[in-house]
Amino acid sequence: MSGTADPPLRPLPDRVARLLSELGCPPRLAAHLRAVHDVAHQLVDWLEQHCPTAAVDREAVLFGAATHDVGKTVHLGELSGPGSAHEETGRALLLDHGISPALARFAATHASWPDAPAGFDDLLVSLADKIWKNKRVTDLEDLVVARLAASGRAPWEEFMALDEVLAGIGALADQRLAFQASFPVHG
């Protein structure tokens, strides 16, 4: 949850690290959450520079990225295989541990952006959860571009700016994947 990493990754917030320890979080899941949290940091840092008027709750996005898969502490099979049971379970776990509904929602919404209207913060958590491994999802990126274009710039300009930052983040995906894979699924 902290310590050196290649590439350098920010540690998980203390609050999140304590929660994950209480839940017996598997090492690989903690590594994944750390990588996604770091990518979310990069996205919100860029967003604050690129579009300072964008209505983004920085702390909510960072907390959401750091906890989005917390339900996999219960649904261990979803650490190495498909499944979505962890989403609602994660939200419930966070609520049970005193996390506000506004923050707990990310555990349930990080994969549901195509099915329901998602706020900008939710889209950013979803984007971080994709781009950490350089997975480009056009429909998700289009939704982010539309939110950025609402500030007045042309959609094509926003696409070009977003594409550039995502390409830069994605360039280190192999290192982040190797970091995650260096931790056991169980432990």
PDB file of C-alpha atoms in Angstrom:
ATOM      1  CA  MET A   1       0.000   0.000   0.000  1.00  0.00           C
ATOM      2  CA  SER A   2       3.120   2.133   0.267  1.00  0.00           C
ATOM      3  CA  GLY A   3       6.838   1.737  -0.285  1.00  0.00           C
ATOM      4  CA  THR A   4       8.871   1.838  -3.452  1.00  0.00           C
ATOM      5  CA  ALA A   5       7.361   0.914  -6.758  1.00  0.00           C
ATOM      6  CA  ASP A   6       8.439   0.865 -10.380  1.00  0.00           C
ATOM      7  CA  PRO A   7       7.110   3.053 -11.782  1.00  0.00           C
ATOM      8  CA  PRO A   8       6.937   5.335  -8.744  1.00  0.00           C
ATOM      9  CA  LEU A   9       3.382   5.231  -7.389  1.00  0.00           C
ATOM     10  CA  ARG A  10       1.849   7.394  -4.712  1.00  0.00           C
ATOM     11  CA  PRO A  11       0.949   5.477  -1.552  1.00  0.00           C
ATOM     12  CA  LEU A  12      -2.682   4.862  -0.793  1.00  0.00           C
ATOM     13  CA  PRO A  13      -4.186   7.375   1.632  1.00  0.00           C
ATOM     14  CA  ASP A  14      -3.782   6.340   5.282  1.00  0.00           C
ATOM     15  CA  ARG A  15      -7.558   6.072   5.717  1.00  0.00           C
ATOM     16  CA  VAL A  16      -7.765   3.649   2.798  1.00  0.00           C
ATOM     17  CA  ALA A  17      -4.711   1.660   3.885  1.00  0.00           C
ATOM     18  CA  ARG A  18      -6.223   1.145   7.356  1.00  0.00           C
ATOM     19  CA  LEU A  19      -9.536   0.057   5.856  1.00  0.00           C
ATOM     20  CA  LEU A  20      -7.872  -2.398   3.471  1.00  0.00           C
ATOM     21  CA  SER A  21      -5.858  -3.857   6.342  1.00  0.00           C
ATOM     22  CA  GLU A  22      -9.033  -4.323   8.394  1.00  0.00           C
ATOM     23  CA  LEU A  23     -10.634  -6.124   5.452  1.00  0.00           C
ATOM     24  CA  GLY A  24      -7.660  -8.424   4.910  1.00  0.00           C
ATOM     25  CA  CYS A  25      -7.047  -7.025   1.441  1.00  0.00           C
ATOM     26  CA  PRO A  26      -5.015  -9.386  -0.760  1.00  0.00           C
ATOM     27  CA  PRO A  27      -1.632  -7.926  -1.804  1.00  0.00           C
ATOM     28  CA  ARG A  28      -2.437  -7.956  -5.524  1.00  0.00           C
ATOM     29  CA  LEU A  29      -5.656  -6.032  -4.937  1.00  0.00           C
ATOM     30  CA  ALA A  30      -3.798  -3.446  -2.853  1.00  0.00           C
ATOM     31  CA  ALA A  31      -1.254  -3.087  -5.673  1.00  0.00           C
ATOM     32  CA  HIS A  32      -4.054  -2.620  -8.207  1.00  0.00           C
ATOM     33  CA  LEU A  33      -5.794  -0.009  -6.072  1.00  0.00           C
ATOM     34  CA  ARG A  34      -2.506   1.818  -5.613  1.00  0.00           C
ATOM     35  CA  ALA A  35      -1.863   1.896  -9.365  1.00  0.00           C
ATOM     36  CA  VAL A  36      -5.369   3.144 -10.187  1.00  0.00           C
ATOM     37  CA  HIS A  37      -5.159   5.734  -7.384  1.00  0.00           C
ATOM     38  CA  ASP A  38      -1.875   7.020  -8.815  1.00  0.00           C
ATOM     39  CA  VAL A  39      -3.353   7.287 -12.303  1.00  0.00           C
ATOM     40  CA  ALA A  40      -6.378   9.133 -10.900  1.00  0.00           C
ATOM     41  CA  HIS A  41      -3.923  11.581  -9.300  1.00  0.00           C
ATOM     42  CA  GLN A  42      -2.343  12.155 -12.694  1.00  0.00           C
ATOM     43  CA  LEU A  43      -5.739  12.717 -14.292  1.00  0.00           C
ATOM     44  CA  VAL A  44      -6.994  15.221 -11.715  1.00  0.00           C
ATOM     45  CA  ASP A  45      -3.638  17.042 -11.691  1.00  0.00           C
ATOM     46  CA  TRP A  46      -3.870  17.377 -15.468  1.00  0.00           C
ATOM     47  CA  LEU A  47      -7.507  18.392 -15.293  1.00  0.00           C
ATOM     48  CA  GLU A  48      -6.793  21.140 -12.755  1.00  0.00           C
ATOM     49  CA  GLN A  49      -4.214  22.586 -15.162  1.00  0.00           C
ATOM     50  CA  HIS A  50      -6.107  21.978 -18.384  1.00  0.00           C
ATOM     51  CA  CYS A  51      -9.613  22.907 -17.285  1.00  0.00           C
ATOM     52  CA  PRO A  52      -9.492  24.684 -13.905  1.00  0.00           C
ATOM     53  CA  THR A  53     -13.200  25.515 -14.056  1.00  0.00           C
ATOM     54  CA  ALA A  54     -14.251  21.857 -14.331  1.00  0.00           C
ATOM     55  CA  ALA A  55     -16.433  20.822 -11.425  1.00  0.00           C
ATOM     56  CA  VAL A  56     -14.409  17.922 -10.045  1.00  0.00           C
ATOM     57  CA  ASP A  57     -14.232  16.742  -6.459  1.00  0.00           C
ATOM     58  CA  ARG A  58     -10.541  15.866  -6.335  1.00  0.00           C
ATOM     59  CA  GLU A  59     -10.682  14.064  -2.993  1.00  0.00           C
ATOM     60  CA  ALA A  60     -13.745  12.046  -4.008  1.00  0.00           C
ATOM     61  CA  VAL A  61     -12.093  10.915  -7.254  1.00  0.00           C
ATOM     62  CA  LEU A  62      -8.915   9.924  -5.425  1.00  0.00           C
ATOM     63  CA  PHE A  63     -10.836   8.049  -2.724  1.00  0.00           C
ATOM     64  CA  GLY A  64     -13.005   6.360  -5.353  1.00  0.00           C
ATOM     65  CA  ALA A  65      -9.968   5.231  -7.334  1.00  0.00           C
ATOM     66  CA  ALA A  66      -8.298   3.919  -4.172  1.00  0.00           C
ATOM     67  CA  THR A  67     -11.351   1.868  -3.146  1.00  0.00           C
ATOM     68  CA  HIS A  68     -13.254   1.073  -6.342  1.00  0.00           C
ATOM     69  CA  ASP A  69     -12.546  -2.694  -6.198  1.00  0.00           C
ATOM     70  CA  VAL A  70     -12.730  -3.124  -2.410  1.00  0.00           C
ATOM     71  CA  GLY A  71     -15.530  -5.678  -2.875  1.00  0.00           C
ATOM     72  CA  LYS A  72     -12.935  -8.074  -4.275  1.00  0.00           C
ATOM     73  CA  THR A  73     -11.799  -8.604  -0.684  1.00  0.00           C
ATOM     74  CA  VAL A  74     -14.976 -10.728  -0.470  1.00  0.00           C
ATOM     75  CA  HIS A  75     -15.208 -11.956  -4.069  1.00  0.00           C
ATOM     76  CA  LEU A  76     -11.644 -13.224  -4.389  1.00  0.00           C
ATOM     77  CA  GLY A  77     -12.354 -15.059  -7.639  1.00  0.00           C
ATOM     78  CA  GLU A  78     -12.860 -11.697  -9.312  1.00  0.00           C
ATOM     79  CA  LEU A  79      -9.216 -10.821  -8.650  1.00  0.00           C
ATOM     80  CA  SER A  80      -8.133 -13.119 -11.457  1.00  0.00           C
ATOM     81  CA  GLY A  81     -11.370 -13.703 -13.349  1.00  0.00           C
ATOM     82  CA  PRO A  82     -14.424 -11.836 -14.563  1.00  0.00           C
ATOM     83  CA  GLY A  83     -17.315 -10.801 -12.394  1.00  0.00           C
ATOM     84  CA  SER A  84     -19.251  -7.873 -11.070  1.00  0.00           C
ATOM     85  CA  ALA A  85     -20.464  -9.115  -7.679  1.00  0.00           C
ATOM     86  CA  HIS A  86     -17.687  -7.057  -6.069  1.00  0.00           C
ATOM     87  CA  GLU A  87     -19.320  -3.791  -7.139  1.00  0.00           C
ATOM     88  CA  GLU A  88     -22.372  -3.735  -4.882  1.00  0.00           C
ATOM     89  CA  THR A  89     -20.522  -5.694  -2.193  1.00  0.00           C
ATOM     90  CA  GLY A  90     -17.814  -3.029  -2.211  1.00  0.00           C
ATOM     91  CA  ARG A  91     -20.327  -0.225  -1.781  1.00  0.00           C
ATOM     92  CA  ALA A  92     -21.946  -2.084   1.123  1.00  0.00           C
ATOM     93  CA  LEU A  93     -18.553  -2.762   2.752  1.00  0.00           C
ATOM     94  CA  LEU A  94     -17.636   0.887   2.591  1.00  0.00           C
ATOM     95  CA  LEU A  95     -20.979   1.957   4.029  1.00  0.00           C
ATOM     96  CA  ASP A  96     -20.611  -0.613   6.817  1.00  0.00           C
ATOM     97  CA  HIS A  97     -17.230   0.936   7.663  1.00  0.00           C
ATOM     98  CA  GLY A  98     -18.648   4.430   8.023  1.00  0.00           C
ATOM     99  CA  ILE A  99     -17.806   5.748   4.573  1.00  0.00           C
ATOM    100  CA  SER A 100     -20.351   8.246   3.259  1.00  0.00           C
ATOM    101  CA  PRO A 101     -22.667   7.169   0.426  1.00  0.00           C
ATOM    102  CA  ALA A 102     -21.128   9.908  -1.740  1.00  0.00           C
ATOM    103  CA  LEU A 103     -17.742   8.174  -1.509  1.00  0.00           C
ATOM    104  CA  ALA A 104     -18.931   4.562  -1.292  1.00  0.00           C
ATOM    105  CA  ARG A 105     -20.758   4.903  -4.615  1.00  0.00           C
ATOM    106  CA  PHE A 106     -17.574   4.558  -6.672  1.00  0.00           C
ATOM    107  CA  ALA A 107     -17.289   0.894  -5.734  1.00  0.00           C
ATOM    108  CA  ALA A 108     -20.647   0.358  -7.436  1.00  0.00           C
ATOM    109  CA  THR A 109     -20.362   2.860 -10.313  1.00  0.00           C
ATOM    110  CA  HIS A 110     -16.834   2.315 -11.630  1.00  0.00           C
ATOM    111  CA  ALA A 111     -18.064  -0.204 -14.204  1.00  0.00           C
ATOM    112  CA  SER A 112     -21.648   0.971 -14.688  1.00  0.00           C
ATOM    113  CA  TRP A 113     -20.966   4.196 -16.588  1.00  0.00           C
ATOM    114  CA  PRO A 114     -22.373   2.750 -19.874  1.00  0.00           C
ATOM    115  CA  ASP A 115     -25.665   1.757 -18.252  1.00  0.00           C
ATOM    116  CA  ALA A 116     -26.632   4.809 -16.220  1.00  0.00           C
ATOM    117  CA  PRO A 117     -25.935   8.508 -16.255  1.00  0.00           C
ATOM    118  CA  ALA A 118     -22.620   9.022 -14.497  1.00  0.00           C
ATOM    119  CA  GLY A 119     -21.237  12.156 -12.914  1.00  0.00           C
ATOM    120  CA  PHE A 120     -17.909  13.542 -14.040  1.00  0.00           C
ATOM    121  CA  ASP A 121     -16.171  12.236 -10.901  1.00  0.00           C
ATOM    122  CA  ASP A 122     -17.514   8.734 -11.627  1.00  0.00           C
ATOM    123  CA  LEU A 123     -16.262   8.938 -15.206  1.00  0.00           C
ATOM    124  CA  LEU A 124     -12.793   9.918 -14.011  1.00  0.00           C
ATOM    125  CA  VAL A 125     -12.609   6.946 -11.631  1.00  0.00           C
ATOM    126  CA  SER A 126     -13.743   4.662 -14.465  1.00  0.00           C
ATOM    127  CA  LEU A 127     -11.188   6.203 -16.809  1.00  0.00           C
ATOM    128  CA  ALA A 128      -8.372   5.735 -14.275  1.00  0.00           C
ATOM    129  CA  ASP A 129      -9.434   2.095 -13.878  1.00  0.00           C
ATOM    130  CA  LYS A 130      -9.015   1.598 -17.624  1.00  0.00           C
ATOM    131  CA  ILE A 131      -6.012   3.704 -18.549  1.00  0.00           C
ATOM    132  CA  TRP A 132      -3.744   2.396 -15.757  1.00  0.00           C
ATOM    133  CA  LYS A 133      -3.270  -0.634 -18.025  1.00  0.00           C
ATOM    134  CA  ASN A 134      -3.538   1.424 -21.233  1.00  0.00           C
ATOM    135  CA  LYS A 135      -6.994   0.151 -22.105  1.00  0.00           C
ATOM    136  CA  ARG A 136      -8.594   2.749 -24.324  1.00  0.00           C
ATOM    137  CA  VAL A 137     -12.407   2.758 -24.200  1.00  0.00           C
ATOM    138  CA  THR A 138     -13.773   5.089 -26.846  1.00  0.00           C
ATOM    139  CA  ASP A 139     -17.295   5.448 -25.416  1.00  0.00           C
ATOM    140  CA  LEU A 140     -15.925   6.343 -21.975  1.00  0.00           C
ATOM    141  CA  GLU A 141     -13.415   8.794 -23.407  1.00  0.00           C
ATOM    142  CA  ASP A 142     -16.169  10.388 -25.514  1.00  0.00           C
ATOM    143  CA  LEU A 143     -18.202  11.031 -22.361  1.00  0.00           C
ATOM    144  CA  VAL A 144     -15.190  12.676 -20.713  1.00  0.00           C
ATOM    145  CA  VAL A 145     -14.538  14.771 -23.831  1.00  0.00           C
ATOM    146  CA  ALA A 146     -18.172  15.919 -23.831  1.00  0.00           C
ATOM    147  CA  ARG A 147     -17.847  17.046 -20.194  1.00  0.00           C
ATOM    148  CA  LEU A 148     -14.617  18.873 -20.993  1.00  0.00           C
ATOM    149  CA  ALA A 149     -16.126  20.524 -24.078  1.00  0.00           C
ATOM    150  CA  ALA A 150     -18.932  21.926 -21.932  1.00  0.00           C
ATOM    151  CA  SER A 151     -16.365  24.497 -20.755  1.00  0.00           C
ATOM    152  CA  GLY A 152     -16.393  26.060 -24.212  1.00  0.00           C
ATOM    153  CA  ARG A 153     -13.566  24.486 -26.177  1.00  0.00           C
ATOM    154  CA  ALA A 154     -14.318  22.496 -29.295  1.00  0.00           C
ATOM    155  CA  PRO A 155     -14.774  18.753 -28.767  1.00  0.00           C
ATOM    156  CA  TRP A 156     -11.926  17.954 -31.157  1.00  0.00           C
ATOM    157  CA  GLU A 157      -9.581  20.154 -29.098  1.00  0.00           C
ATOM    158  CA  GLU A 158     -10.645  18.415 -25.919  1.00  0.00           C
ATOM    159  CA  PHE A 159     -10.198  15.031 -27.579  1.00  0.00           C
ATOM    160  CA  MET A 160      -6.664  15.926 -28.658  1.00  0.00           C
ATOM    161  CA  ALA A 161      -5.739  17.145 -25.174  1.00  0.00           C
ATOM    162  CA  LEU A 162      -7.235  14.099 -23.453  1.00  0.00           C
ATOM    163  CA  ASP A 163      -5.663  11.732 -25.963  1.00  0.00           C
ATOM    164  CA  GLU A 164      -2.241  13.219 -25.283  1.00  0.00           C
ATOM    165  CA  VAL A 165      -2.492  12.828 -21.511  1.00  0.00           C
ATOM    166  CA  LEU A 166      -3.917   9.299 -21.774  1.00  0.00           C
ATOM    167  CA  ALA A 167      -1.137   8.266 -24.156  1.00  0.00           C
ATOM    168  CA  GLY A 168       1.426   9.565 -21.673  1.00  0.00           C
ATOM    169  CA  ILE A 169      -0.161   7.715 -18.768  1.00  0.00           C
ATOM    170  CA  GLY A 170      -0.625   4.584 -20.846  1.00  0.00           C
ATOM    171  CA  ALA A 171       3.049   4.545 -21.793  1.00  0.00           C
ATOM    172  CA  LEU A 172       3.902   3.183 -18.320  1.00  0.00           C
ATOM    173  CA  ALA A 173       1.154   0.554 -18.310  1.00  0.00           C
ATOM    174  CA  ASP A 174       3.537  -2.387 -18.705  1.00  0.00           C
ATOM    175  CA  GLN A 175       5.463  -1.278 -15.621  1.00  0.00           C
ATOM    176  CA  ARG A 176       2.258  -0.867 -13.597  1.00  0.00           C
ATOM    177  CA  LEU A 177       1.044  -4.294 -14.747  1.00  0.00           C
ATOM    178  CA  ALA A 178       4.382  -5.850 -13.748  1.00  0.00           C
ATOM    179  CA  PHE A 179       4.180  -4.111 -10.361  1.00  0.00           C
ATOM    180  CA  GLN A 180       0.695  -5.517  -9.765  1.00  0.00           C
ATOM    181  CA  ALA A 181       1.686  -8.999 -10.965  1.00  0.00           C
ATOM    182  CA  SER A 182       4.617  -9.081  -8.531  1.00  0.00           C
ATOM    183  CA  PHE A 183       2.138  -9.473  -5.657  1.00  0.00           C
ATOM    184  CA  PRO A 184       0.266 -12.674  -4.841  1.00  0.00           C
ATOM    185  CA  VAL A 185      -3.470 -12.907  -5.432  1.00  0.00           C
ATOM    186  CA  HIS A 186      -3.892 -14.434  -1.974  1.00  0.00           C
ATOM    187  CA  GLY A 187      -1.881 -13.679   1.051  1.00  0.00           C
TER     188      GLY A 187
END
